[in-house]
JSON list of C-alpha atoms in Angstrom, two decimals:
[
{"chain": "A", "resi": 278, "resn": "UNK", "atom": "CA", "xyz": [6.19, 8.15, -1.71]},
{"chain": "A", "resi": 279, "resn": "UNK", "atom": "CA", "xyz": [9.15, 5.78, -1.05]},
{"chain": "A", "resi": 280, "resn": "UNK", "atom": "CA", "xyz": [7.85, 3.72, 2.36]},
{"chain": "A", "resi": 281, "resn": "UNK", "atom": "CA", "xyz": [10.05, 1.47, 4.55]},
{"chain": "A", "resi": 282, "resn": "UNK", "atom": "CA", "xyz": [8.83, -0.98, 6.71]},
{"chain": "A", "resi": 283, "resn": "UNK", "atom": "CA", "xyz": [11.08, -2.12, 9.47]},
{"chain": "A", "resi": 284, "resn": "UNK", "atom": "CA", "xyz": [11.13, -6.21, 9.11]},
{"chain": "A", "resi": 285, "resn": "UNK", "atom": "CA", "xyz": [11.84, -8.56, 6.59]},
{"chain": "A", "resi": 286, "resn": "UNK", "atom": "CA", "xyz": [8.77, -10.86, 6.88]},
{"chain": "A", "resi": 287, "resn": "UNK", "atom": "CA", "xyz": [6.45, -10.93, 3.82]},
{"chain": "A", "resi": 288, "resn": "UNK", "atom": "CA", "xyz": [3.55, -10.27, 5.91]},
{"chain": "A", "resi": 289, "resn": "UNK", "atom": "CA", "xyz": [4.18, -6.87, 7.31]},
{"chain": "A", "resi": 290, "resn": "UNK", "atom": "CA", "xyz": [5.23, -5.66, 3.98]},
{"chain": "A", "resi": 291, "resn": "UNK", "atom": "CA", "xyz": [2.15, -7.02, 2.35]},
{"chain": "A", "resi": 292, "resn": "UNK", "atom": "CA", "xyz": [-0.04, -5.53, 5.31]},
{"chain": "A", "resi": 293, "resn": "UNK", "atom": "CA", "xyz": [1.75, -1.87, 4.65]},
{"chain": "A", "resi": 294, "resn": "UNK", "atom": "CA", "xyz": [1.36, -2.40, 1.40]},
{"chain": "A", "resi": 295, "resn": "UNK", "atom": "CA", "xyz": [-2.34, -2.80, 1.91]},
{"chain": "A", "resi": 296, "resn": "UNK", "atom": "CA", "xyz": [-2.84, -0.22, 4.10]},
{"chain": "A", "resi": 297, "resn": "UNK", "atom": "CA", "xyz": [-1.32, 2.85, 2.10]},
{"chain": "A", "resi": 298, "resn": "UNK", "atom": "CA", "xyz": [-2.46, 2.02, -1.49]},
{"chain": "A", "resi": 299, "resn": "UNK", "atom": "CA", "xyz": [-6.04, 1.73, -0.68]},
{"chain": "A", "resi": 300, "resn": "UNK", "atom": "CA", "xyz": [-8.18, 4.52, -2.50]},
{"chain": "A", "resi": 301, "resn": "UNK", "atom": "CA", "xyz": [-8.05, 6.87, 0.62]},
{"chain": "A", "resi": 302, "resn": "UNK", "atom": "CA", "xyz": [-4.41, 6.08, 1.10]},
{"chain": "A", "resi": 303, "resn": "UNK", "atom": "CA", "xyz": [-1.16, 7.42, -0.75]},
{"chain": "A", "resi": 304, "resn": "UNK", "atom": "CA", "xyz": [-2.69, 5.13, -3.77]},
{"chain": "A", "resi": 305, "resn": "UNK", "atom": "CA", "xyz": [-0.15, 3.89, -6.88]},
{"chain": "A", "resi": 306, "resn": "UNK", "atom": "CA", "xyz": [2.16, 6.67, -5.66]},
{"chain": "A", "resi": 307, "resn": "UNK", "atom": "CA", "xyz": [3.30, 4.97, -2.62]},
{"chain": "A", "resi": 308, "resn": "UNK", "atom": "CA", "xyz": [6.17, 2.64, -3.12]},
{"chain": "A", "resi": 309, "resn": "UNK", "atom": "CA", "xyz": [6.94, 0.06, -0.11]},
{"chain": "A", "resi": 310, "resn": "UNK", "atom": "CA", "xyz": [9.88, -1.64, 1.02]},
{"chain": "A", "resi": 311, "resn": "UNK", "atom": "CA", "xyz": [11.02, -4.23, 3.39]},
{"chain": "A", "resi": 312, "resn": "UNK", "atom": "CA", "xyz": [14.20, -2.74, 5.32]},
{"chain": "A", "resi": 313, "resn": "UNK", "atom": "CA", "xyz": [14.75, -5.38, 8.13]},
{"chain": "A", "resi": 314, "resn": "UNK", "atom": "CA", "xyz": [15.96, -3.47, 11.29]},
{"chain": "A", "resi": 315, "resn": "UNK", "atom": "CA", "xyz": [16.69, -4.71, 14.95]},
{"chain": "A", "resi": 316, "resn": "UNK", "atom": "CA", "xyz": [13.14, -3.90, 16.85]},
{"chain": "A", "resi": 317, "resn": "UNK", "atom": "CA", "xyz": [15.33, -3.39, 20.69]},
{"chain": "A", "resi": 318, "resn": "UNK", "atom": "CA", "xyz": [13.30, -5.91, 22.43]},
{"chain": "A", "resi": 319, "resn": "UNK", "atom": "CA", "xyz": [12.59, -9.10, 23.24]},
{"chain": "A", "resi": 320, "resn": "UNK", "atom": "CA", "xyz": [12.36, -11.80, 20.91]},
{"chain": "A", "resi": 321, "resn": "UNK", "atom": "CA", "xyz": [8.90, -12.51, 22.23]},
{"chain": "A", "resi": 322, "resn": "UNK", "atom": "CA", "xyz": [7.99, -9.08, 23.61]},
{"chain": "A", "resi": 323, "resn": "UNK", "atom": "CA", "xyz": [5.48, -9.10, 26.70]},
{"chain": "A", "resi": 324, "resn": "UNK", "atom": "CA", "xyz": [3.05, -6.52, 27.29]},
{"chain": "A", "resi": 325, "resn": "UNK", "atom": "CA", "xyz": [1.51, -3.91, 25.46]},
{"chain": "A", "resi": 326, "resn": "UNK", "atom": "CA", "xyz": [4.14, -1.21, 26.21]},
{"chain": "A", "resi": 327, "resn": "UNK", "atom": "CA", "xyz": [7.32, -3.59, 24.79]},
{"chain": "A", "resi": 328, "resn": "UNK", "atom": "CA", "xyz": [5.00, -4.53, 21.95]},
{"chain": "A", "resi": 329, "resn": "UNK", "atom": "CA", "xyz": [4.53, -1.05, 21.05]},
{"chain": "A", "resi": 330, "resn": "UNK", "atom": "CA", "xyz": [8.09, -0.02, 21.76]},
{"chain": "A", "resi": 331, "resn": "UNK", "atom": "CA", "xyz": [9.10, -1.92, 19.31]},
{"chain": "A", "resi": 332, "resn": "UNK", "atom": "CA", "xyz": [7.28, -1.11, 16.52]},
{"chain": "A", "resi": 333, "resn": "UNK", "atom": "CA", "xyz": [8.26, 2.64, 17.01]},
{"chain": "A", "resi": 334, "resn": "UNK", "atom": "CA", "xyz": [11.61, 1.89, 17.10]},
{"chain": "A", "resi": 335, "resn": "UNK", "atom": "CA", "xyz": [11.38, -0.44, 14.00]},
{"chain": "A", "resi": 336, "resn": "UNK", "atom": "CA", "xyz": [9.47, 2.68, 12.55]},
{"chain": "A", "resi": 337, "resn": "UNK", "atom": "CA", "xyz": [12.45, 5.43, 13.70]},
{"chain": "A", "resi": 338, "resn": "UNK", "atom": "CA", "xyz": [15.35, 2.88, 12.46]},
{"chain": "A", "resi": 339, "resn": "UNK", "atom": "CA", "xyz": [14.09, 2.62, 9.14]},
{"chain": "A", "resi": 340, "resn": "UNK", "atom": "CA", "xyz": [14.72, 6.14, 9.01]},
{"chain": "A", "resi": 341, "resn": "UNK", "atom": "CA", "xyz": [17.91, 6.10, 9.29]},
{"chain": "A", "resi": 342, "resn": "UNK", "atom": "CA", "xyz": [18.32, 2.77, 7.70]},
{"chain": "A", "resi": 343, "resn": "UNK", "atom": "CA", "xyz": [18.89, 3.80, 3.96]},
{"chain": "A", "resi": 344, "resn": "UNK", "atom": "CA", "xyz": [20.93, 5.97, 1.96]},
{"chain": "A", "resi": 345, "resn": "UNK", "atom": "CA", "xyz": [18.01, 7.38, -0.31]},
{"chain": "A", "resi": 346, "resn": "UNK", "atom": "CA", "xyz": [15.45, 8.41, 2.50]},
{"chain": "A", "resi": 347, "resn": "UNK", "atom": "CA", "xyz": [11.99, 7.10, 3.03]},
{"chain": "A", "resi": 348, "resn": "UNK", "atom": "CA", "xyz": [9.31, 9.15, 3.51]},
{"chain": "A", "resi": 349, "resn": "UNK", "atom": "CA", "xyz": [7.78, 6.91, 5.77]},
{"chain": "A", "resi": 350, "resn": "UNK", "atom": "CA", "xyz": [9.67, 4.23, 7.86]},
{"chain": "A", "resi": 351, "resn": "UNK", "atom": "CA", "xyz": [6.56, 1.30, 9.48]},
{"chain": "A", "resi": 352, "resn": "UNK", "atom": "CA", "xyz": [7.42, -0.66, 12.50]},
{"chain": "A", "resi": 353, "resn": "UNK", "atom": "CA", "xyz": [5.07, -3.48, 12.98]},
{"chain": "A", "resi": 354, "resn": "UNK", "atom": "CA", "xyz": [5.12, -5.47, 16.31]},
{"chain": "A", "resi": 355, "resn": "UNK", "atom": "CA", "xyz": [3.78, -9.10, 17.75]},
{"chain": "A", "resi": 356, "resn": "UNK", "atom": "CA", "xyz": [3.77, -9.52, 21.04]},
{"chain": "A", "resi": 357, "resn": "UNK", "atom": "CA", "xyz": [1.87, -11.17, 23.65]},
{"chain": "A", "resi": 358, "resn": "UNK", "atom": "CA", "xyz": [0.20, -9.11, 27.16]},
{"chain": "A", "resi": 359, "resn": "UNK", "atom": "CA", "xyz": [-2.22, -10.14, 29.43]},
{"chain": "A", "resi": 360, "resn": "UNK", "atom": "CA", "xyz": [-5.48, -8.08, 30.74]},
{"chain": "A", "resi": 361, "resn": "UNK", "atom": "CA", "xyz": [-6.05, -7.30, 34.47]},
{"chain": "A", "resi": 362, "resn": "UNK", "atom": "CA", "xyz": [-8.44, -9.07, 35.86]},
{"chain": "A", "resi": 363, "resn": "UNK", "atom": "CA", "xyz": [-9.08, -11.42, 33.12]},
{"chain": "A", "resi": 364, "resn": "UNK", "atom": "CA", "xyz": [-5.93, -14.44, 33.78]},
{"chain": "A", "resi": 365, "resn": "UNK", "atom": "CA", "xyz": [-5.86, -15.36, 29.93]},
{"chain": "A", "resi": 366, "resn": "UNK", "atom": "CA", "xyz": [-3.20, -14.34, 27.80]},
{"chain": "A", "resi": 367, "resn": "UNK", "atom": "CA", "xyz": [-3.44, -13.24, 24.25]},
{"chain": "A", "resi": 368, "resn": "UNK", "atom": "CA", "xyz": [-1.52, -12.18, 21.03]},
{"chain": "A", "resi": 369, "resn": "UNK", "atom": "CA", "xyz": [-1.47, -8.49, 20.18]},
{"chain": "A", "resi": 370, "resn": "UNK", "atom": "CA", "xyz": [-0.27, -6.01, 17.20]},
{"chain": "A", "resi": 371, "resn": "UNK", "atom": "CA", "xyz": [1.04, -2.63, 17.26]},
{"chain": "A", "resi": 372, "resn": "UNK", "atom": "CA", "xyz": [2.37, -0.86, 14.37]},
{"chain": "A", "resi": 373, "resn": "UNK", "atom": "CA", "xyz": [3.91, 2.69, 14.36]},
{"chain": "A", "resi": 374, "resn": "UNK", "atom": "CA", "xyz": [4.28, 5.48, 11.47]},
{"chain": "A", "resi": 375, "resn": "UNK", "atom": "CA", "xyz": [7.06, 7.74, 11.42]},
{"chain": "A", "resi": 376, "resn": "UNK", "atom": "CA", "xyz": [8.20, 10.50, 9.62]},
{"chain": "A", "resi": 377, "resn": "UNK", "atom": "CA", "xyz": [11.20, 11.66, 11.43]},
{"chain": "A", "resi": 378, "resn": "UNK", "atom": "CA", "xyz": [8.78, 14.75, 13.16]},
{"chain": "A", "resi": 379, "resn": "UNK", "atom": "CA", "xyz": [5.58, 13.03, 13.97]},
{"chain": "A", "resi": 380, "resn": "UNK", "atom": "CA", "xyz": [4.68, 9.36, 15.28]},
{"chain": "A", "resi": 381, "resn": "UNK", "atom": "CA", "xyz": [1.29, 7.72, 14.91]},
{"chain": "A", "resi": 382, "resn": "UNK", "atom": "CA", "xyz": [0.01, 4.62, 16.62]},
{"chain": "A", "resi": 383, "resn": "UNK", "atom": "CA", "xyz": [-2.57, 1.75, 16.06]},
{"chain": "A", "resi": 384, "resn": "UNK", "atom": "CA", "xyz": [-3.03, -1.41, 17.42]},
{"chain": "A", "resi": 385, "resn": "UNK", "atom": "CA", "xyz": [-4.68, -4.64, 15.76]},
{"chain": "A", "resi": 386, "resn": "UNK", "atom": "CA", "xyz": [-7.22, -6.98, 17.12]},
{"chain": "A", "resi": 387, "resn": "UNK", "atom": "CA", "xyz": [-6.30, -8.89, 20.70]},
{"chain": "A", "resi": 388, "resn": "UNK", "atom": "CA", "xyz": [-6.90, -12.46, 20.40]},
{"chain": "A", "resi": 389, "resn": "UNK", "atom": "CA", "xyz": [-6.99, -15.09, 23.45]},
{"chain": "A", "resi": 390, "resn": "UNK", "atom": "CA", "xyz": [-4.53, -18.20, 22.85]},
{"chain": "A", "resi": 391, "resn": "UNK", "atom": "CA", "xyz": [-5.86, -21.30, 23.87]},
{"chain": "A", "resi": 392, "resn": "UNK", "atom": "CA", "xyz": [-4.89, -22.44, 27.20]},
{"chain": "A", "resi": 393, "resn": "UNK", "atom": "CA", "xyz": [-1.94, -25.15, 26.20]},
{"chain": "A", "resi": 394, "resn": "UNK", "atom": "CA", "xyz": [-0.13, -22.36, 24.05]},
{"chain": "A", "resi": 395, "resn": "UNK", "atom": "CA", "xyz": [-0.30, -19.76, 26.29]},
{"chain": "A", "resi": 396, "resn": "UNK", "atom": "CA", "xyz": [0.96, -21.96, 28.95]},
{"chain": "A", "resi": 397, "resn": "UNK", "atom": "CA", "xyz": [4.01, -22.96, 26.44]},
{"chain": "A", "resi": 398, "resn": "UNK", "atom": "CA", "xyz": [4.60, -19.12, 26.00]},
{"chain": "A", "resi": 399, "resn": "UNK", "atom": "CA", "xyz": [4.47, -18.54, 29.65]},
{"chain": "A", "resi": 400, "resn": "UNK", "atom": "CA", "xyz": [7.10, -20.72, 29.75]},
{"chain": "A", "resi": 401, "resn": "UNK", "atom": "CA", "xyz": [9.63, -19.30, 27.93]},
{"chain": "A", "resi": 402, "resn": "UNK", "atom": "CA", "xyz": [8.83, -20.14, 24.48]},
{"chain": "A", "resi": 403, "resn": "UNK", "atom": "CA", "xyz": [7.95, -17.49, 21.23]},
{"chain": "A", "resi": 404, "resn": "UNK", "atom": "CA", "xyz": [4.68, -18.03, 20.05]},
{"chain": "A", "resi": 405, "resn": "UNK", "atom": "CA", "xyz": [5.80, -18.23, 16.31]},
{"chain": "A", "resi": 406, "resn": "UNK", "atom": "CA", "xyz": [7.75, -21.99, 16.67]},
{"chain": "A", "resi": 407, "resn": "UNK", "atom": "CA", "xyz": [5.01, -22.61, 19.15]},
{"chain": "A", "resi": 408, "resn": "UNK", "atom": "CA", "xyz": [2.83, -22.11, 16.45]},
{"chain": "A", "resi": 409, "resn": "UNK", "atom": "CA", "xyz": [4.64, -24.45, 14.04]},
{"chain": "A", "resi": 410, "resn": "UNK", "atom": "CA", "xyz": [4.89, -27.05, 16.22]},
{"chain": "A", "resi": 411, "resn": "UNK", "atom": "CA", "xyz": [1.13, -26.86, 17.14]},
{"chain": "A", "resi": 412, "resn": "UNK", "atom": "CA", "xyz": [0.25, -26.43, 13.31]},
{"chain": "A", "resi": 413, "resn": "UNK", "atom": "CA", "xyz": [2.56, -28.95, 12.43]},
{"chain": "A", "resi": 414, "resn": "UNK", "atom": "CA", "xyz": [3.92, -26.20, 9.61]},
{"chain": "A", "resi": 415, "resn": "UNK", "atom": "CA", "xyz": [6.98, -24.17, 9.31]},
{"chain": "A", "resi": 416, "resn": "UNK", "atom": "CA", "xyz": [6.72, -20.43, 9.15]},
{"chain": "A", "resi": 417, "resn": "UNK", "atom": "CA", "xyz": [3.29, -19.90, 10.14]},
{"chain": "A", "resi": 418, "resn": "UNK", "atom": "CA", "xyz": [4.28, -16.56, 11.30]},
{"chain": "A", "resi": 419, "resn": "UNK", "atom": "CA", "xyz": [4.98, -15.73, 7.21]},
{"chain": "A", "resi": 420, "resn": "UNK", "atom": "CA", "xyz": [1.61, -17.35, 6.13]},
{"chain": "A", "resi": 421, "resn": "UNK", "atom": "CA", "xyz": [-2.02, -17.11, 8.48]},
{"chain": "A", "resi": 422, "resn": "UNK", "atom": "CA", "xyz": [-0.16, -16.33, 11.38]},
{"chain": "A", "resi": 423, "resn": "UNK", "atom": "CA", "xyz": [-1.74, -17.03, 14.18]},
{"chain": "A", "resi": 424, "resn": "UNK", "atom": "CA", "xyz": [-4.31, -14.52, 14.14]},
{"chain": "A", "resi": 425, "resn": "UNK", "atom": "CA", "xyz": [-5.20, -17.00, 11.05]},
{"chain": "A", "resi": 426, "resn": "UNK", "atom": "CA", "xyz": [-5.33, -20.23, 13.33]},
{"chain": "A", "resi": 427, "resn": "UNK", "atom": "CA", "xyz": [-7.39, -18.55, 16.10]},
{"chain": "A", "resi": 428, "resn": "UNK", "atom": "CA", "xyz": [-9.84, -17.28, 14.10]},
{"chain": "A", "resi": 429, "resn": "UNK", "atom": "CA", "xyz": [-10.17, -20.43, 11.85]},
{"chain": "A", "resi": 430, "resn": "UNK", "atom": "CA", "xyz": [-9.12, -18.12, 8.76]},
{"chain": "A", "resi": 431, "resn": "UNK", "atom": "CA", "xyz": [-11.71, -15.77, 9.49]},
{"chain": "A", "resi": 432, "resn": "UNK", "atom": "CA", "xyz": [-9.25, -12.83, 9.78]},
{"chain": "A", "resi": 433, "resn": "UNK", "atom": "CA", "xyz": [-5.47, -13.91, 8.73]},
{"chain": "A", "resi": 434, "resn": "UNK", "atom": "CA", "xyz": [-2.24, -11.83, 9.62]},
{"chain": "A", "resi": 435, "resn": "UNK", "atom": "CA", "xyz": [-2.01, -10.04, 6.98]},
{"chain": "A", "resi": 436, "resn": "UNK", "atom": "CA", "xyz": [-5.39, -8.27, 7.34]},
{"chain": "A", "resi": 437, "resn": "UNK", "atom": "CA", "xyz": [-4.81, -8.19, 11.37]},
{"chain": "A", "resi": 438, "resn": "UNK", "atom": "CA", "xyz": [-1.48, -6.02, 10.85]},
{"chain": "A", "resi": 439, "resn": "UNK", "atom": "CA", "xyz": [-3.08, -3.84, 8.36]},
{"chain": "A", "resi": 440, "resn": "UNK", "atom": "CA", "xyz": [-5.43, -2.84, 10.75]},
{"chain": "A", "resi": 441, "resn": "UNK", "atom": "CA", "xyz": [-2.73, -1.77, 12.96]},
{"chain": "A", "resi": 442, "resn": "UNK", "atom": "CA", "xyz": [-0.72, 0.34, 9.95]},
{"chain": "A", "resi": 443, "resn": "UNK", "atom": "CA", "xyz": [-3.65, 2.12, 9.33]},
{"chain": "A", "resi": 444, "resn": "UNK", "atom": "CA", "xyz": [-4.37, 3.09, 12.57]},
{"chain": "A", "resi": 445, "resn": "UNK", "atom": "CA", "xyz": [-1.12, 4.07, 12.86]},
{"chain": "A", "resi": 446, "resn": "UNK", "atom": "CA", "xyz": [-0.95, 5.99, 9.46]},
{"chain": "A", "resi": 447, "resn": "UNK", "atom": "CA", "xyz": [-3.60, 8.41, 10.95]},
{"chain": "A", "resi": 448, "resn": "UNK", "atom": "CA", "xyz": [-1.55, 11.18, 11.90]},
{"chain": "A", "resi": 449, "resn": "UNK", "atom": "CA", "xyz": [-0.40, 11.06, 8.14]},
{"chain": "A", "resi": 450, "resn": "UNK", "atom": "CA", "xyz": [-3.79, 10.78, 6.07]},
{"chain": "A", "resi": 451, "resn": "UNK", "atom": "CA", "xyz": [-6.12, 12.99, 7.71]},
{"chain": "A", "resi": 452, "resn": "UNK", "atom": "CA", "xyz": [-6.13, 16.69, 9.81]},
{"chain": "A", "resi": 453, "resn": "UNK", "atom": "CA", "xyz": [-7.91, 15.29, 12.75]},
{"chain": "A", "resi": 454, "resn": "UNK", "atom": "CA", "xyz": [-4.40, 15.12, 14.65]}
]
């Protein structure tokens, strides 16, 4: 199965890639492809609902993105939201699976940025060059990511985003939906 994931970074591709190939996935049959596409919001989406917008219409554009068809088309979207009631703010992961029929949806883990970078995001600026400049690295968004940083390596982006494909492949790999 030819799969298209809606960005260009390394990351999502590699997270996709991990996602679908495991043994209960589409396994050495699944072929995937980085097809960057516009996401339709914010460079720094806020909030769970623009966070997840965006990866489903990364996911639908892919679609419609190639001459040869894929038979899957991934969005994966960062984004950061906040939690009623709890004042912090934090970095969340949505991804979306499409087929051109059905959509599934998974999210990946929701981790708290410390105090001086959320404040730096509140202010107007995207948490990836926030992240550099913390880090004192360039494209930390194509390496740990910051789930990497915040977890002290524990979990890095790569295995964050999976996560959120394979929630999102659910609709695809089992009858349960």
């Amino acid at each position: 199965m030819r799969i298209g994931v809606g960005s260009g970074n390394p990351v999502k591709r590699a997270a996709t890639e991990r996602a679908v190939t495991g043994e209960d996935g589409f396994g050495d049959d699944a072929v995937v492809e980085a097809c960057p596409v516009p996401s339709g919001v914010s460079e720094q989406p806020s909030g769970h609902e623009e966070t997840r917008r965006g990866a489903v219409n990364r996911a639908n554009a892919v679609l419609d993105a190639s001459d040869e068809p894929y038979g899957l088309g991934v969005g994966i979207e960062g984004g950061v939201a906040e939690y009623e009631g709890d004042g912090g703010l934090y970095l969340v992961m949505w991804a979306a699976v499409a087929d051109g029929e059905r959509v599934g949806y998974g999210a990946g883990p929701s981790l708290a940025l410390p105090g001086n970078i959320a404040a730096r995001v509140r202010d107007g600026e995207e948490l990836g060059p926030v992240m550099d400049d913390v880090l004192g690295e360039n494209d930390v968004a194509e390496k740990q990511g910051a789930a990497g940083a915040f977890t002290g390596g524990r979990v890095d982006r790569t295995d964050a985003l999976r996560t959120a494909v394979a929630g999102a492949l659910g609709p695809f790999v089992t009858d349960l939906y």
